[in-house]
Coordinates of C-alpha atoms in Angstrom, one line a residue:
M185 CA -49.3 -53.2 148.8
V186 CA -50.9 -51.8 152.6
L187 CA -48.4 -54.0 154.1
L188 CA -45.4 -52.9 151.9
T189 CA -46.7 -49.3 152.6
R190 CA -46.7 -49.7 156.2
R191 CA -43.2 -51.3 156.3
L192 CA -41.9 -48.4 154.2
L193 CA -43.3 -45.8 156.6
A194 CA -42.1 -47.9 159.7
A195 CA -38.4 -47.9 157.8
A196 CA -38.7 -44.0 157.1
A197 CA -39.4 -43.4 160.9
I198 CA -36.5 -45.5 162.1
L199 CA -34.4 -43.7 159.8
A200 CA -35.6 -40.3 160.5
G201 CA -35.6 -41.2 164.5
S202 CA -32.0 -42.1 164.0
L203 CA -31.0 -39.1 161.9
L204 CA -32.7 -36.7 164.3
A205 CA -31.8 -38.4 167.7
G206 CA -30.4 -35.9 170.0
C207 CA -30.3 -33.5 166.6
T208 CA -26.4 -34.2 166.9
S209 CA -26.2 -36.3 163.9
L210 CA -28.0 -34.1 161.7
L211 CA -26.3 -30.9 162.6
F212 CA -22.5 -32.0 163.7
Y213 CA -19.8 -34.0 162.0
P214 CA -17.0 -33.4 163.9
T215 CA -13.3 -35.0 163.6
R216 CA -10.7 -34.9 166.3
E217 CA -7.6 -35.3 164.1
H218 CA -6.0 -32.0 162.6
V219 CA -5.2 -32.7 158.9
L220 CA -2.4 -29.9 158.9
T221 CA -1.1 -26.8 161.1
P222 CA -1.0 -23.5 160.3
Q223 CA 2.9 -23.7 160.1
V224 CA 2.5 -26.4 157.2
I225 CA 1.0 -23.5 155.0
G226 CA 3.6 -21.0 156.0
L227 CA 1.7 -19.4 158.8
D228 CA 3.0 -18.2 162.1
Y229 CA 0.6 -19.2 165.0
R230 CA 0.3 -19.9 168.7
D231 CA -2.0 -22.6 170.3
V232 CA -4.6 -20.9 172.7
E233 CA -6.6 -22.8 175.3
F234 CA -9.4 -21.3 176.9
R235 CA -13.1 -22.6 178.7
A236 CA -16.4 -22.2 178.1
A237 CA -18.8 -20.8 180.8
D238 CA -19.5 -24.6 182.0
G239 CA -15.8 -25.3 182.1
V240 CA -15.3 -27.4 178.9
R241 CA -11.8 -26.7 177.6
L242 CA -11.5 -25.3 174.2
H243 CA -8.7 -25.1 171.8
G244 CA -8.1 -22.7 169.1
W245 CA -5.3 -21.2 166.9
F246 CA -4.2 -17.5 166.8
L247 CA -2.7 -16.1 163.5
P248 CA -1.1 -12.9 163.8
A249 CA -0.9 -10.5 160.9
K250 CA 2.1 -10.5 159.3
E251 CA 2.8 -6.6 159.7
V252 CA 1.2 -4.1 162.0
A253 CA -2.3 -5.5 162.4
R254 CA -5.2 -3.5 161.2
G255 CA -7.8 -5.6 163.4
T256 CA -8.6 -9.1 164.7
I257 CA -10.9 -11.4 163.1
L258 CA -12.7 -14.3 165.0
F259 CA -13.5 -17.1 162.8
V260 CA -16.3 -19.3 163.6
H261 CA -16.4 -22.4 161.4
G262 CA -19.1 -24.6 159.9
N263 CA -20.7 -28.2 161.2
A264 CA -17.9 -30.7 159.8
E265 CA -14.5 -31.7 160.7
N266 CA -12.4 -29.0 162.3
I267 CA -9.9 -25.9 162.4
S268 CA -7.3 -27.5 160.5
T269 CA -9.8 -27.9 157.4
H270 CA -11.7 -24.7 157.8
I271 CA -8.3 -22.8 158.1
A272 CA -8.2 -22.2 154.2
S273 CA -11.1 -19.6 154.3
V274 CA -9.1 -17.3 156.7
A275 CA -5.5 -18.2 155.9
W276 CA -5.2 -15.3 153.2
L277 CA -5.9 -12.5 156.1
P278 CA -2.7 -12.2 158.2
S279 CA -0.8 -11.4 154.9
Q280 CA -3.6 -8.7 154.4
G281 CA -2.8 -7.1 157.8
Y282 CA -5.4 -8.9 159.9
N283 CA -5.0 -11.4 163.1
V284 CA -7.3 -14.3 162.9
F285 CA -8.6 -16.4 165.9
L286 CA -10.1 -19.5 165.0
F287 CA -11.3 -22.3 167.5
D288 CA -12.9 -25.4 167.8
Y289 CA -16.2 -26.0 169.6
R290 CA -16.7 -28.8 171.9
G291 CA -16.2 -32.2 170.6
F292 CA -14.3 -30.9 167.2
G293 CA -10.3 -31.0 166.8
S294 CA -8.6 -30.8 170.2
S295 CA -11.5 -29.2 172.2
A296 CA -13.0 -31.5 175.0
G297 CA -16.6 -32.5 175.3
E298 CA -19.3 -33.7 172.9
P299 CA -21.0 -31.0 170.7
D300 CA -24.8 -29.9 171.2
L301 CA -26.3 -26.7 169.9
D302 CA -26.4 -25.1 173.5
G303 CA -22.8 -25.8 173.9
L304 CA -21.8 -24.4 170.5
H305 CA -23.3 -21.2 171.4
R306 CA -21.6 -21.4 175.0
D307 CA -18.6 -21.8 172.9
T308 CA -18.7 -19.1 170.8
M309 CA -19.6 -16.8 173.5
A310 CA -16.6 -17.6 175.3
A311 CA -14.4 -17.2 171.9
I312 CA -15.7 -13.9 171.7
E313 CA -14.5 -13.0 175.2
E314 CA -11.0 -14.6 174.6
T315 CA -10.5 -12.6 171.6
F316 CA -10.7 -9.3 173.8
A317 CA -8.0 -10.8 176.0
L318 CA -5.8 -12.3 173.5
A319 CA -2.1 -10.7 173.4
G320 CA -1.5 -8.9 170.2
T321 CA -5.0 -7.8 169.8
D322 CA -6.5 -4.3 169.7
P323 CA -9.7 -4.9 171.6
Q324 CA -11.2 -1.9 169.8
R325 CA -10.6 -3.5 166.4
I326 CA -12.4 -7.0 166.5
A327 CA -14.8 -8.3 164.2
V328 CA -16.4 -11.7 163.8
L329 CA -16.7 -14.1 160.7
G330 CA -19.0 -16.8 160.7
Q331 CA -19.6 -19.7 158.1
S332 CA -22.6 -22.0 157.5
L333 CA -23.5 -23.2 160.7
G334 CA -21.0 -20.9 162.5
G335 CA -22.5 -17.7 160.8
S336 CA -25.8 -18.9 162.5
V337 CA -24.1 -19.6 165.6
A338 CA -22.3 -16.3 165.5
I339 CA -25.5 -14.3 165.0
S340 CA -27.0 -15.8 168.0
S341 CA -24.0 -15.9 170.3
L342 CA -23.0 -12.2 169.5
V343 CA -26.4 -11.0 170.1
R344 CA -26.1 -12.5 173.7
S345 CA -22.5 -11.6 174.3
P346 CA -21.7 -8.5 176.7
R347 CA -19.3 -7.7 174.1
R348 CA -22.0 -7.2 171.3
T349 CA -21.5 -3.5 171.0
Q350 CA -17.7 -3.6 171.4
V351 CA -17.4 -5.8 168.2
R352 CA -17.0 -3.7 165.0
G353 CA -18.4 -5.7 162.7
L354 CA -20.3 -9.2 161.9
I355 CA -19.7 -11.3 158.7
V356 CA -21.5 -14.4 157.9
E357 CA -21.3 -16.6 154.8
G358 CA -23.5 -19.5 153.7
A359 CA -25.5 -19.1 157.0
F360 CA -29.1 -20.3 157.4
S361 CA -31.9 -18.6 158.9
S362 CA -33.5 -20.8 160.9
Y363 CA -32.4 -24.7 162.3
R364 CA -35.8 -26.1 161.9
R365 CA -36.1 -24.6 158.5
I366 CA -32.8 -26.1 157.2
A367 CA -33.7 -29.4 158.8
R368 CA -36.9 -29.4 156.9
E369 CA -35.2 -28.8 153.6
K370 CA -32.6 -31.4 154.5
L371 CA -35.0 -34.0 155.2
A372 CA -37.2 -33.1 152.3
E373 CA -34.1 -34.3 150.0
F374 CA -34.5 -37.8 150.9
E375 CA -37.6 -40.0 149.9
P376 CA -37.8 -41.7 153.1
T377 CA -38.2 -38.6 155.3
W378 CA -39.7 -36.3 152.8
L379 CA -43.3 -37.1 154.2
L380 CA -42.1 -36.4 157.9
Q381 CA -40.1 -33.3 157.1
V382 CA -42.3 -31.1 159.2
P383 CA -43.0 -33.0 162.4
L384 CA -39.4 -34.4 162.5
S385 CA -38.1 -30.7 162.3
F386 CA -40.0 -29.9 165.5
T387 CA -37.5 -32.2 167.3
I388 CA -34.6 -29.8 166.6
D389 CA -33.5 -27.5 169.6
N390 CA -35.2 -24.0 168.7
R391 CA -34.0 -22.0 171.5
Y392 CA -32.0 -19.9 169.0
H393 CA -33.4 -17.9 165.9
P394 CA -30.8 -16.6 163.8
E395 CA -33.4 -14.6 161.8
E396 CA -35.0 -12.9 164.9
D397 CA -31.4 -12.5 166.6
I398 CA -29.9 -10.8 163.8
A399 CA -32.1 -7.5 164.4
G400 CA -30.1 -7.2 167.7
I401 CA -26.7 -7.0 166.4
S402 CA -27.2 -3.4 165.2
P403 CA -25.7 -0.9 165.4
V404 CA -22.9 -3.0 164.9
P405 CA -22.4 -3.4 161.0
V406 CA -23.8 -6.8 159.5
L407 CA -22.7 -8.1 156.1
I408 CA -24.4 -11.4 154.9
V409 CA -22.5 -13.3 152.0
H410 CA -24.0 -15.9 150.1
G411 CA -22.9 -17.9 147.0
A412 CA -25.5 -17.7 144.2
E413 CA -25.2 -21.2 143.6
D414 CA -25.4 -22.4 146.9
R415 CA -27.1 -26.0 146.8
I416 CA -26.4 -26.6 150.4
V417 CA -28.0 -23.6 152.0
A418 CA -30.4 -21.8 149.4
P419 CA -29.8 -18.2 149.2
T420 CA -33.1 -17.4 150.3
H421 CA -31.6 -17.9 153.6
A422 CA -29.3 -15.1 153.1
E423 CA -32.3 -12.9 151.8
D424 CA -34.2 -13.6 155.3
L425 CA -31.4 -12.9 157.4
F426 CA -30.9 -9.4 155.5
D427 CA -34.5 -8.5 155.8
H428 CA -34.5 -9.2 159.6
A429 CA -31.2 -7.2 160.0
R430 CA -31.3 -3.5 160.9
A431 CA -29.0 -0.8 159.4
P432 CA -26.0 -0.9 158.9
K433 CA -26.4 -4.0 156.8
A434 CA -25.4 -5.2 153.4
L435 CA -26.0 -8.3 151.5
W436 CA -23.4 -9.8 148.9
L437 CA -24.9 -12.8 146.7
V438 CA -21.9 -14.0 144.9
P439 CA -22.3 -15.2 141.1
G440 CA -20.7 -18.5 140.5
A441 CA -19.8 -19.2 144.3
S442 CA -21.4 -22.5 145.8
H443 CA -21.5 -22.9 149.9
I444 CA -19.0 -21.1 151.8
Q445 CA -16.7 -20.6 148.6
A446 CA -17.1 -16.8 148.0
F447 CA -13.9 -16.0 149.7
H448 CA -12.2 -18.4 147.6
L449 CA -12.7 -16.1 144.9
A450 CA -10.1 -13.4 144.5
E451 CA -12.5 -10.6 143.7
T452 CA -14.6 -11.3 147.0
R453 CA -11.5 -11.2 148.9
E454 CA -10.8 -7.8 147.7
R455 CA -14.2 -6.5 148.0
L456 CA -14.3 -7.7 151.9
L457 CA -11.0 -6.0 152.2
R458 CA -12.3 -2.6 151.0
Y459 CA -15.7 -3.5 153.3
L460 CA -13.3 -3.9 156.4
E461 CA -11.5 -0.7 155.8
R462 CA -14.8 1.3 155.0
C463 CA -17.4 -0.1 157.2
V464 CA -15.8 -1.9 160.3
F465 CA -12.5 -0.5 161.1
A466 CA -12.9 2.9 159.3
K467 CA -12.8 4.9 162.8
P468 CA -11.5 4.3 166.2
A469 CA -14.7 5.3 167.5
G470 CA -17.5 2.8 168.2
P471 CA -20.0 0.7 165.7
E472 CA -22.6 3.4 166.1
E473 CA -20.8 5.6 163.9
A474 CA -20.2 3.0 161.0
P475 CA -20.8 4.9 157.7
S476 CA -24.2 5.4 156.2
A477 CA -22.7 4.2 153.0
C478 CA -22.6 0.5 154.5
S479 CA -26.5 0.4 154.2
E480 CA -26.7 2.2 150.5
G481 CA -27.5 0.6 147.5
L482 CA -29.5 -2.3 148.4
P483 CA -33.2 -2.1 147.6
S484 CA -32.8 -4.3 144.3
A485 CA -30.8 -7.3 143.1
P486 CA -28.8 -5.3 140.7
E487 CA -27.3 -3.0 143.4
I488 CA -27.0 -5.8 146.1
A489 CA -23.9 -7.1 143.6
S490 CA -22.5 -3.9 143.6
D491 CA -20.0 -2.2 146.1

C-alpha cells in the first residue's frame, strides 16, 4: 500500500509538472490553420498586420460596419484556436453599425512567435494602439471586448496602455479574476493533481492581477458579463471582478448561458447594443462623463439581472 501510494504521488507529480511546464500547456491551446475567413460568412474584411513592442509580427482582421460606423470594437479572444473560430462572437456587430478589429496573439493563427502570458499582454497593448491607427475608425469611439482569458488579458493590458483613458468602454465576458485561482480550480478537477493544486498554482506567472488591475480602468465604464451556468469559469470570478472595479461598472449574470455563450442569445445582444449606445458611445466627450445610470441598480442579485 505504501509503495502504491508513493507511485501514485510520483505519477501525479510528473503529470502536474508536464501540465504546468512554462504554464503554456495549461493556459494556451493555439492552432495555426484558419477554418474560415470572414468572406465565407458574408462579411467584408481586410487583413491587418502590425507588430508588438518586441517586434513580433501579429495578424488580425478588420470588419467594417455595414453602414456609417457608430464605433469600433477591439475583440480580444480566448485561449484556444484562433480568430477564425472566435469570430462568431462578434460577426453580428458590423450589421448593427460597429466596426470590429479582432487579432491573434503570438503563436495563434497567422501571428508569429510562441505564446506566453507576458507576450499576450504585449500583443493586446499593441492591438489597442493599432485600433486607434486603423483607417475607418474614429479614435474617439473605440471600446474593448474580451472573452475568457482574453477578458482577463484585456483588463491588465488596458490599465497599462497609454490609451486607457481614450478607450470609451471595456466589456469582458467569462473572464477570470486571478490566473493562480483559475489554475487551482482546474487542477482540483483532476484526481492526480487535486492534492497539489495549491503548490503547483504558484508556478503560474503572477505578474498580472485582473481583480486588482480592474480598479484602474475607472473612469472608463466597465461591463462584466458572465453566464450563470458557466462550468468552465465560475460566476464568482465575475462577482470578484465587479467588487474590485470602480464606478461606472455593471454586472450581468446571464441566466441559461454557459461559458462565453451570453452573446449567442438575442436578448443579450440587444442589451449590449443598448448599453453601448447609452453608456459607452452616448456622448462625444471623454469617458469621465459616462452616465451615472451605468452604475445604478447593482447592489442586489435581482437588480443585477435588469437593465
